[in-house]
CSV table of N, CA and C in Angstrom, one decimal:
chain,number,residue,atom,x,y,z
A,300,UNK,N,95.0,158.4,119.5
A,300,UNK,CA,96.0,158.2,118.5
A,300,UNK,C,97.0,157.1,118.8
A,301,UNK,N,97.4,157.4,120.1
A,301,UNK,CA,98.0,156.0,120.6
A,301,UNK,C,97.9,154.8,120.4
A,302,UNK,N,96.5,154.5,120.4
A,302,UNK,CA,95.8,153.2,120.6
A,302,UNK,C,95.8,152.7,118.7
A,303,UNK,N,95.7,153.6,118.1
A,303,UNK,CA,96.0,153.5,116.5
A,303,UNK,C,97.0,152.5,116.0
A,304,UNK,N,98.2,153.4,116.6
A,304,UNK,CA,99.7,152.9,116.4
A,304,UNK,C,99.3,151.8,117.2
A,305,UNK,N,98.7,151.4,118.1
A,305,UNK,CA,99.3,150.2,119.1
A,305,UNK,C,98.3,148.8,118.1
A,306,UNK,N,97.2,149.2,117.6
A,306,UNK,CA,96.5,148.4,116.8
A,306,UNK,C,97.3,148.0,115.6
A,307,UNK,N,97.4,149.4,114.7
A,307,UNK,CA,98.5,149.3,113.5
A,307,UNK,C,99.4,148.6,113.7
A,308,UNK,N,100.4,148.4,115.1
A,308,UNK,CA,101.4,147.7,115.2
A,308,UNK,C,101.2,146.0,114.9
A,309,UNK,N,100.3,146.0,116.2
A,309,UNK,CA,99.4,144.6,116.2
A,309,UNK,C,98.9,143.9,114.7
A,310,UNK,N,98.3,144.7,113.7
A,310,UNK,CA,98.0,144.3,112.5
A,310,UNK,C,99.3,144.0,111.8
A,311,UNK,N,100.3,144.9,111.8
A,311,UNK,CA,101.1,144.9,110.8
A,311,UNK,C,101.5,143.1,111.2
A,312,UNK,N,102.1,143.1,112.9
A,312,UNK,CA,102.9,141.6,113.3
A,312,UNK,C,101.6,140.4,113.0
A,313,UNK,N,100.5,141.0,112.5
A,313,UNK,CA,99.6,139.5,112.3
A,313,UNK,C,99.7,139.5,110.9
A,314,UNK,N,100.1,140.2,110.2
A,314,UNK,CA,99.8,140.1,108.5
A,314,UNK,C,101.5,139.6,108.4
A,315,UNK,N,102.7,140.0,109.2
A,315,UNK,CA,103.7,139.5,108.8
A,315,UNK,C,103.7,138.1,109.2
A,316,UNK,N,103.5,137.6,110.1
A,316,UNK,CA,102.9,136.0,110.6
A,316,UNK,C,102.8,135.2,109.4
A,317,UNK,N,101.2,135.5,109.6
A,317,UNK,CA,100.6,134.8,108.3
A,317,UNK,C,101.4,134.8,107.0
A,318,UNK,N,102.2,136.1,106.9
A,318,UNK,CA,103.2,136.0,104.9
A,318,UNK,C,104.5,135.1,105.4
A,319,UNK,N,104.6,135.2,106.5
A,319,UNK,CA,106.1,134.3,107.0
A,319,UNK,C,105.6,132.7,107.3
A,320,UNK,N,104.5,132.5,107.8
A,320,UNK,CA,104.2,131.2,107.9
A,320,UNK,C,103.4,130.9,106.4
A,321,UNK,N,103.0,131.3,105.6
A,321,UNK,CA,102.4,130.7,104.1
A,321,UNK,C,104.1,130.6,103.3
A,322,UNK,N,104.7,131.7,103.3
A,322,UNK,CA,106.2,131.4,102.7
A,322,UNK,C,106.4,130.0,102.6
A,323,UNK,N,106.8,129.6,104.3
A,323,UNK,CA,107.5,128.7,104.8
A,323,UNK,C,106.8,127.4,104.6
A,324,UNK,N,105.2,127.3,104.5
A,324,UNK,CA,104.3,125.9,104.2
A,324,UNK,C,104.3,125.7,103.1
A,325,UNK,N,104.8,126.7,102.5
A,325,UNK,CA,104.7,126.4,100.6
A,325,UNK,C,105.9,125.9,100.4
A,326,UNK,N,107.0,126.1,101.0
A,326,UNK,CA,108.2,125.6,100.7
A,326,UNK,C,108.7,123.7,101.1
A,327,UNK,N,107.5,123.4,101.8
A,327,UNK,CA,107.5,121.6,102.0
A,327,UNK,C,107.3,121.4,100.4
A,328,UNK,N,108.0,120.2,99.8
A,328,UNK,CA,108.0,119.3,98.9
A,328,UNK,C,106.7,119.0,98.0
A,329,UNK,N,106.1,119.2,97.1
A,329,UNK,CA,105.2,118.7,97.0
A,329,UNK,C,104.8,116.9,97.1
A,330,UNK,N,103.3,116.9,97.9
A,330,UNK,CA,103.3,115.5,98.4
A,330,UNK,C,102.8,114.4,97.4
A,331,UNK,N,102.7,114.0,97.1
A,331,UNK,CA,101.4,112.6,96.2
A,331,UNK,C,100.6,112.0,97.0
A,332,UNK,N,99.0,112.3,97.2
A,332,UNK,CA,98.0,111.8,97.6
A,332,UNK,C,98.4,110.9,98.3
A,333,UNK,N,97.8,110.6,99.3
A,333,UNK,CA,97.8,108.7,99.5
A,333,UNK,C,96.9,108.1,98.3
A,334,UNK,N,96.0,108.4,98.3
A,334,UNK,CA,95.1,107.6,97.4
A,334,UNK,C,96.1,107.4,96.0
A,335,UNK,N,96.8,108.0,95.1
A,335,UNK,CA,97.6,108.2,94.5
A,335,UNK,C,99.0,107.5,94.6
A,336,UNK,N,99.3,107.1,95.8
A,336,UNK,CA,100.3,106.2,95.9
A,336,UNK,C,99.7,104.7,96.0
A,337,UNK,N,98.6,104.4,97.1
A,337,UNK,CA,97.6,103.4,96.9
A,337,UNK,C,97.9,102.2,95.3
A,338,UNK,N,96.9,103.5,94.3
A,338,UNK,CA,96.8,103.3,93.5
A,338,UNK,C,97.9,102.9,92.5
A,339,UNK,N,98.9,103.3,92.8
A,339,UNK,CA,100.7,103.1,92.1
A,339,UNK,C,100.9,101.6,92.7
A,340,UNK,N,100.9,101.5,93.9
A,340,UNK,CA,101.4,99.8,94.6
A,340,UNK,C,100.4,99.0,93.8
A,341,UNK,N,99.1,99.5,93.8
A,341,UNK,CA,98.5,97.8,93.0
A,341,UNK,C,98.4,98.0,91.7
A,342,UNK,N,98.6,99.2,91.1
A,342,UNK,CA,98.8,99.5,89.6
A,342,UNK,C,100.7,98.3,88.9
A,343,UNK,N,101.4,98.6,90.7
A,343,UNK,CA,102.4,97.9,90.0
A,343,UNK,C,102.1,96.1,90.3
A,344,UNK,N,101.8,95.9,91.0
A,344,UNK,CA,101.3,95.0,91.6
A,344,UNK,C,100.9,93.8,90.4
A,345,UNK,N,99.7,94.7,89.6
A,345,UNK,CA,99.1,93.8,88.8
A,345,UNK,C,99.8,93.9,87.3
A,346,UNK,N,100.7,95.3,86.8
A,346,UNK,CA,101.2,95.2,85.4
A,346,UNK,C,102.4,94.5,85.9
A,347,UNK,N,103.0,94.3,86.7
A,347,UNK,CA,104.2,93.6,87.0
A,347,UNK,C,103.9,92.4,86.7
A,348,UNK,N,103.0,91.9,86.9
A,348,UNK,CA,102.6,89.9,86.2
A,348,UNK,C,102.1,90.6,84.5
A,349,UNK,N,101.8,91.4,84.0
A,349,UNK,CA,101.7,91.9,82.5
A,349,UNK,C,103.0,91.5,81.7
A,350,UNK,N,103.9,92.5,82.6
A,350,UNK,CA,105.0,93.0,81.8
A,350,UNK,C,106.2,92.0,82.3
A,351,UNK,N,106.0,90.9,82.7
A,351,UNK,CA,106.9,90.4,83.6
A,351,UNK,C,108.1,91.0,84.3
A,352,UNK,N,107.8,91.7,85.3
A,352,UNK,CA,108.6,92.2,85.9
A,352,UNK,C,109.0,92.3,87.6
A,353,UNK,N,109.7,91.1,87.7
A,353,UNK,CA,109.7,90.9,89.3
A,353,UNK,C,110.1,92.0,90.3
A,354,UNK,N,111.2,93.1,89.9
A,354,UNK,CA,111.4,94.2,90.4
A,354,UNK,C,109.7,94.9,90.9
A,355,UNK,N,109.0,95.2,89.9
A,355,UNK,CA,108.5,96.1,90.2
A,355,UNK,C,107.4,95.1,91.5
A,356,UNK,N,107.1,94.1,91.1
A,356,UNK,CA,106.4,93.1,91.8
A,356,UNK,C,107.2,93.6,93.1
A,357,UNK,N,107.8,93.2,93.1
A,357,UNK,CA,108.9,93.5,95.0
A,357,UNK,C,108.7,94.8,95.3
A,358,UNK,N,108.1,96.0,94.8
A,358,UNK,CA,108.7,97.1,95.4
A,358,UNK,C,106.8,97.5,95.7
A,359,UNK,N,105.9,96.8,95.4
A,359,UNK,CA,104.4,96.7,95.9
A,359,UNK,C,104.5,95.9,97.2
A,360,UNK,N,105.4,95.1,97.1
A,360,UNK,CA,104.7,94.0,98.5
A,360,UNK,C,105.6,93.9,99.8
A,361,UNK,N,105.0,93.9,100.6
A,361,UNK,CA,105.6,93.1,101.8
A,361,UNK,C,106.4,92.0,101.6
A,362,UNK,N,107.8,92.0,102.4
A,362,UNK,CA,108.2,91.3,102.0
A,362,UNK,C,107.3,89.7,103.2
A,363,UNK,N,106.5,89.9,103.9
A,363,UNK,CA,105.4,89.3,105.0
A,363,UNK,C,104.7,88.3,104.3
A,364,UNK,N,104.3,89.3,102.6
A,364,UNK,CA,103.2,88.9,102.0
A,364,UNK,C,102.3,87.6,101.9
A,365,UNK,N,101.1,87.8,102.6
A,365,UNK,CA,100.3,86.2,103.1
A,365,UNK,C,99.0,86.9,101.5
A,366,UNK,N,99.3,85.7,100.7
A,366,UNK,CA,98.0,85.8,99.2
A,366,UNK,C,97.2,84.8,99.6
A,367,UNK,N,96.0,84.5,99.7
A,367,UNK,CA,95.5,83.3,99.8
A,367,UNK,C,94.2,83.5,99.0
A,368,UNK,N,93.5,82.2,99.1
A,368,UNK,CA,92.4,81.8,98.0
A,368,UNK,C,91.9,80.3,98.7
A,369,UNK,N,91.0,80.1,98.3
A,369,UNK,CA,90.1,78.4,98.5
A,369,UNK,C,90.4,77.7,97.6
A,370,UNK,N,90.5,76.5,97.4
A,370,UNK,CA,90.9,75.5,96.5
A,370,UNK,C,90.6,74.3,96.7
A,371,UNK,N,90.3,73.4,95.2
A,371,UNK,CA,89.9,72.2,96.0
A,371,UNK,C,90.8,71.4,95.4
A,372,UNK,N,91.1,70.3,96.1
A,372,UNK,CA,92.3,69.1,95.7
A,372,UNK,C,91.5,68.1,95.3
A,373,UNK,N,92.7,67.1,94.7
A,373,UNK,CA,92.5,66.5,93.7
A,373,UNK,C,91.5,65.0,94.5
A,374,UNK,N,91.5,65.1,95.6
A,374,UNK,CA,91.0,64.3,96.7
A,374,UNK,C,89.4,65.0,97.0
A,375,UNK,N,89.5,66.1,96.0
A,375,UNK,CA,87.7,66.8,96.4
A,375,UNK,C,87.7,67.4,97.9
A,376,UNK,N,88.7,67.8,98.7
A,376,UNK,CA,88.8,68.6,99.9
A,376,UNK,C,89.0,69.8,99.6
A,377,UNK,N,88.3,70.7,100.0
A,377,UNK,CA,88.5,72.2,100.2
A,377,UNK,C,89.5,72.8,100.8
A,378,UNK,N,90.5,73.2,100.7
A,378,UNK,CA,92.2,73.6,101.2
A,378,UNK,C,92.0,75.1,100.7
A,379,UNK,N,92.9,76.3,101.6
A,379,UNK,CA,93.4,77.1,101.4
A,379,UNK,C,94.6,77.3,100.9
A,380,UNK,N,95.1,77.6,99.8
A,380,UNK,CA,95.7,78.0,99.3
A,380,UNK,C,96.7,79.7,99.2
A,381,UNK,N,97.7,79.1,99.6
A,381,UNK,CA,99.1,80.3,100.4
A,381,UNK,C,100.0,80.3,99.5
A,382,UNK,N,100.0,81.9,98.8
A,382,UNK,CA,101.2,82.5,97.9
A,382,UNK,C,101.9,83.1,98.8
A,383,UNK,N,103.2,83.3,98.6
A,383,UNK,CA,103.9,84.2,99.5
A,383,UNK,C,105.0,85.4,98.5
A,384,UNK,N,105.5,86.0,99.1
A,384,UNK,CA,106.7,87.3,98.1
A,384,UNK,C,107.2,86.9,97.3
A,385,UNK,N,107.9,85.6,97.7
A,385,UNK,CA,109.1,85.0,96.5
A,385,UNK,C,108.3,84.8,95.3
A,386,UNK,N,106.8,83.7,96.2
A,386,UNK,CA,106.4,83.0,94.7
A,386,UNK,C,105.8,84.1,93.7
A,387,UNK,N,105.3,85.3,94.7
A,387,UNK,CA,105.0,86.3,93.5
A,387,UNK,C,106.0,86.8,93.2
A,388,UNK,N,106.8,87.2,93.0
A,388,UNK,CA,108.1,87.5,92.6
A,388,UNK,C,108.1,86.3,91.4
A,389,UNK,N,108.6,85.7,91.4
A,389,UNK,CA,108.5,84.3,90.5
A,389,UNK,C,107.5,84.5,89.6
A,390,UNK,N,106.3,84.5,90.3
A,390,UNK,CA,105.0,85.1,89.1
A,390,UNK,C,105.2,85.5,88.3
A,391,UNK,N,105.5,86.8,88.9
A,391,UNK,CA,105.9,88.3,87.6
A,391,UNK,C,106.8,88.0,86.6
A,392,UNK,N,107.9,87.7,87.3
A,392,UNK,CA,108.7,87.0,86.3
A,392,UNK,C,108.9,85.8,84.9
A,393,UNK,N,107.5,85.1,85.6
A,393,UNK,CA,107.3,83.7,84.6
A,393,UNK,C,105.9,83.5,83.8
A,394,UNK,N,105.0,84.4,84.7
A,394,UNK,CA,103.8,83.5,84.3
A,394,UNK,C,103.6,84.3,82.8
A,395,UNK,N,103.8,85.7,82.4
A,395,UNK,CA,103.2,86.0,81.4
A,395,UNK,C,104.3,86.1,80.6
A,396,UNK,N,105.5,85.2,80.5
A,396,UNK,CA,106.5,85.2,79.6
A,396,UNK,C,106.4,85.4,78.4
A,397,UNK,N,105.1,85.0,77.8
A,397,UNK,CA,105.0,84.4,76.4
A,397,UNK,C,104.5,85.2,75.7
A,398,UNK,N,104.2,86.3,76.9
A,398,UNK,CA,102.6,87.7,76.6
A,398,UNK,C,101.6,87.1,76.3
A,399,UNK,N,101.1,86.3,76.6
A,399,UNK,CA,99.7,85.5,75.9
A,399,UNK,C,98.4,85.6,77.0
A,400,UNK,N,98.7,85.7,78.4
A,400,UNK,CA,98.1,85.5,79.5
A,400,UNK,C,97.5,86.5,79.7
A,401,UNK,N,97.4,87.7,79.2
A,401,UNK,CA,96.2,88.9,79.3
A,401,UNK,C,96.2,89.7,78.0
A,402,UNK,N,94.7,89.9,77.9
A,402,UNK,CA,94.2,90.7,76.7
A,402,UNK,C,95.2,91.7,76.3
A,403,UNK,N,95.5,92.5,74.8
A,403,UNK,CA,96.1,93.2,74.8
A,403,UNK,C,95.6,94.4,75.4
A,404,UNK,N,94.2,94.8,75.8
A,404,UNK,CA,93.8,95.8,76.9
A,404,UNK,C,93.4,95.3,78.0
A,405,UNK,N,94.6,94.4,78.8
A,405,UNK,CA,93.4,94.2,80.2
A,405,UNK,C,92.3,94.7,81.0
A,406,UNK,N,91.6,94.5,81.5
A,406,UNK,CA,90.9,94.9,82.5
A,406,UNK,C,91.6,95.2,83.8
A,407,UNK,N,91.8,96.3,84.4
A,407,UNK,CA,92.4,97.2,85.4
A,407,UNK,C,91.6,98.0,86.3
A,408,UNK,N,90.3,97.7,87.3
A,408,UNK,CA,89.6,98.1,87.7
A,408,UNK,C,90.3,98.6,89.4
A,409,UNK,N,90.6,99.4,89.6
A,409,UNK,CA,91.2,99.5,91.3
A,409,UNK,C,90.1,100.6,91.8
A,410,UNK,N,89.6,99.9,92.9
A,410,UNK,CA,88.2,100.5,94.2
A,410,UNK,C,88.7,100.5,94.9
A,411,UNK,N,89.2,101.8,95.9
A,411,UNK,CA,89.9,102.2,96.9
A,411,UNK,C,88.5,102.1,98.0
A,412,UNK,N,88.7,100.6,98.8
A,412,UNK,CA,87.5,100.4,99.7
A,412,UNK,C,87.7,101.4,101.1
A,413,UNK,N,88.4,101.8,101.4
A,413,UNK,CA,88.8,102.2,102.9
A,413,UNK,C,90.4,102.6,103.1
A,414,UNK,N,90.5,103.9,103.3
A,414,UNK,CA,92.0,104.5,103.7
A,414,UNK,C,91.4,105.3,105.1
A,415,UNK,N,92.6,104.1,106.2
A,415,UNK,CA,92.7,105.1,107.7
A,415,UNK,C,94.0,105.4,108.1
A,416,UNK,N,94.4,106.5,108.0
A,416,UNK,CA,95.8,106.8,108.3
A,416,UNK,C,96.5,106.1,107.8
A,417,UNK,N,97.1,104.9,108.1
A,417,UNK,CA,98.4,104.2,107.3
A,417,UNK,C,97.9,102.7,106.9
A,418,UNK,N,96.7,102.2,106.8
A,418,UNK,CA,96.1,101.5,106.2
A,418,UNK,C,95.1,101.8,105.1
A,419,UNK,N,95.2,100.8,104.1
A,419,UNK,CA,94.0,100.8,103.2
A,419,UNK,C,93.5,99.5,102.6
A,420,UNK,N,92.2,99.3,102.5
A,420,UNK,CA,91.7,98.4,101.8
A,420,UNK,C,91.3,98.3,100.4
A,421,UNK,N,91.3,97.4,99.1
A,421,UNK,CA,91.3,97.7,98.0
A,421,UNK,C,91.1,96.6,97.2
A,422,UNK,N,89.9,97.3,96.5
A,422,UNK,CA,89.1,95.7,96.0
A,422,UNK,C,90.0,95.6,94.0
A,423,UNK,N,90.5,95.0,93.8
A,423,UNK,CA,91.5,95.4,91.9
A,423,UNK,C,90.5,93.8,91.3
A,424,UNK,N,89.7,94.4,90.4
A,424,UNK,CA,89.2,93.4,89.4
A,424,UNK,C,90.1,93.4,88.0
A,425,UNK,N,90.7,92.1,87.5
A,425,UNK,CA,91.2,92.3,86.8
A,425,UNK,C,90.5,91.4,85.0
A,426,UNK,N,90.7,90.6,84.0
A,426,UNK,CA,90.1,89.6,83.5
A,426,UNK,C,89.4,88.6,84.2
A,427,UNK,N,90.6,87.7,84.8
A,427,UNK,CA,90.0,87.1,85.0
A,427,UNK,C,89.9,86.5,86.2
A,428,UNK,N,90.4,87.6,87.9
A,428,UNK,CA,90.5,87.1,88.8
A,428,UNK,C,89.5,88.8,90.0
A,429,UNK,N,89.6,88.5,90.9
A,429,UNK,CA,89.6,89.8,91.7
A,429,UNK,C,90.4,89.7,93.4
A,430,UNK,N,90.9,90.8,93.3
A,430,UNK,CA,91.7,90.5,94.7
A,430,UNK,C,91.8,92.0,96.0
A,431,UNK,N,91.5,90.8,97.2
A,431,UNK,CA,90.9,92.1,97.9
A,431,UNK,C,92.2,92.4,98.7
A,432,UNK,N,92.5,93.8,98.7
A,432,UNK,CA,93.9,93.8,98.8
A,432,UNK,C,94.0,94.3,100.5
A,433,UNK,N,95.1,94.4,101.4
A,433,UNK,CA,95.2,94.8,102.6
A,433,UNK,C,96.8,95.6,102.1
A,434,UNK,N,96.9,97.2,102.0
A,434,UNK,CA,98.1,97.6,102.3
A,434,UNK,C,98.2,98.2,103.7
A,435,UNK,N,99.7,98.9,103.4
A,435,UNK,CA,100.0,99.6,105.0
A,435,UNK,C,101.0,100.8,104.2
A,436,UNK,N,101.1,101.8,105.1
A,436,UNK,CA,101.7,102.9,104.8
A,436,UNK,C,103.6,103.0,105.1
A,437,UNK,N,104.4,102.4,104.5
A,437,UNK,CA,105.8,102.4,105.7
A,437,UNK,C,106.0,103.5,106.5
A,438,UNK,N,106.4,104.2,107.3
A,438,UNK,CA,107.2,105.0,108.1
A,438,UNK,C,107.6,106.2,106.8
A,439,UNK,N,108.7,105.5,105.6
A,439,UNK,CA,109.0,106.5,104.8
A,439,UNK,C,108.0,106.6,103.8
A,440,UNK,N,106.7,106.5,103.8
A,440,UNK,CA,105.5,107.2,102.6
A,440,UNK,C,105.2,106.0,101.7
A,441,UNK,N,105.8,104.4,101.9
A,441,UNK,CA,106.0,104.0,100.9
A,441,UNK,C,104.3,102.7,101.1
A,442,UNK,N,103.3,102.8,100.1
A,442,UNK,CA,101.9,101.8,100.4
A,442,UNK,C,102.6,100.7,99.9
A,443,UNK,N,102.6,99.4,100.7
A,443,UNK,CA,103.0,97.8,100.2
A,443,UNK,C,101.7,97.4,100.5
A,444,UNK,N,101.5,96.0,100.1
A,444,UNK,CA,100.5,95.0,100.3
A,444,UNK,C,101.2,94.1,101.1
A,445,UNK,N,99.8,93.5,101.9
A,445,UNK,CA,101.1,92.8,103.1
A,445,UNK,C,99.6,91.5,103.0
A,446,UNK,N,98.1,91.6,102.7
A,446,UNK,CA,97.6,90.6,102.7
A,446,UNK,C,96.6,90.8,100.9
A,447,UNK,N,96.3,89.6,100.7
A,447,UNK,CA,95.6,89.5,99.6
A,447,UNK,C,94.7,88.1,99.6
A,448,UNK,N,93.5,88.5,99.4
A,448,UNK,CA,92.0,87.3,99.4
A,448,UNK,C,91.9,87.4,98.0
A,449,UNK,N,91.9,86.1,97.2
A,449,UNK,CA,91.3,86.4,95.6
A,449,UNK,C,90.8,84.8,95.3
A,450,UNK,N,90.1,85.3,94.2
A,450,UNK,CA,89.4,84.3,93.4
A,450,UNK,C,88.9,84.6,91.8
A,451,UNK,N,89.3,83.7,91.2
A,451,UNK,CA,88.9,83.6,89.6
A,451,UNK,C,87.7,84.5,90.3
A,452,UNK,N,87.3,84.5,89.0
A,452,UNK,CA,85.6,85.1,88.5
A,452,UNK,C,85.0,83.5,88.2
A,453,UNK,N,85.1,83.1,87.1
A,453,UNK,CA,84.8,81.7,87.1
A,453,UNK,C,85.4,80.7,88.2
A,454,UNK,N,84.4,80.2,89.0
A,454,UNK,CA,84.9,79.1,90.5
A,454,UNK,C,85.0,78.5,90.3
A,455,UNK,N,84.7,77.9,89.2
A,455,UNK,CA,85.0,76.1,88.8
A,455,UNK,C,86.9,76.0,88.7
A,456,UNK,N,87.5,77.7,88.5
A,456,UNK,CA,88.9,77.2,88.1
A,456,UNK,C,89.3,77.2,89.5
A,457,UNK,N,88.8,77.1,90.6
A,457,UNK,CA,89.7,76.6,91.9
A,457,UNK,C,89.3,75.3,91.9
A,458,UNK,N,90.4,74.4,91.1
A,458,UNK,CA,90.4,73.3,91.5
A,458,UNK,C,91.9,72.9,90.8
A,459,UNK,N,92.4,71.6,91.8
A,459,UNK,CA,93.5,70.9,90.9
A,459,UNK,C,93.2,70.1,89.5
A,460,UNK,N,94.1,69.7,88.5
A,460,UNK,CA,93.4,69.0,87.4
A,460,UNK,C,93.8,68.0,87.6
A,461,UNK,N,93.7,66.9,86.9
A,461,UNK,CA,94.2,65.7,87.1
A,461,UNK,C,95.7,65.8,86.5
């Protein structure tokens, strides 16, 4: 009979455990995926040159941000070509002023290529470019882009005009 109570006692302190630690894990914040924040940074990333909006542009990127691409000059040399935060900042703000620069349904394709711990890779096809994205996780939960590889879909438009 002894050994009962001493079990019973034992049961009861492992069932109150378990209801005191599920309480208490339920009571953290609800979180938002990474993949779900991911997808928010290049979601703003790319409607921010839509909608012109350099705010939201700035709160996707590094302020670091290295964009690059191939290009060829007007001399017919093949040069890499370097955007940096401001100028996309400036982007968002200017390029689709007119609304004329993307279909009224763009194409918005985001391929989450690789998430490890506080990095991710991410391929965003859009009309008429694709860009392979490099984020990072901040400290406070927040995904920026800190590198970007892209190129038209049509190659002929990496070039200067006359």
């Amino acid at each position: 009979m002894k050994h009962c109570r001493i079990a019973v006692f034992y049961v009861g302190c492992l069932v109150t455990t378990l209801l005191f630690t599920n309480v208490f894990a339920n009571d953290k914040p609800n979180t938002i995926p990474d993949r779900q924040l991911i997808e928010r940074a290049v979601l703003d990333y790319i409607e921010s040159q839509h909608q012109g909006d350099g705010d939201m542009m700035a709160r996707s990127l590094d302020e670091t941000l290295a964009k690059r691409t191939y290009w060829l000059g007007k001399d017919h040399e093949e040069f890499v070509l370097e955007t940096d935060f401001d100028t996309m900042i400036k982007v968002a703000n200017t390029y689709n002023k007119s609304g004329d620069k993307f279909p009224t349904n763009p194409r918005v394709e985001i391929r989450i290529l690789d998430i490890d711990n506080r990095v991710a890779s991410v391929k965003l096809t859009v009309d008429d470019w694709i860009d392979y994205m490099h984020l990072y996780k901040t400290r406070d939960g927040r995904w920026l882009t800190v590198n970007v590889l892209w190129q038209f879909h049509d190659e002929s438009k990496h070039a200067l005009t006359n």
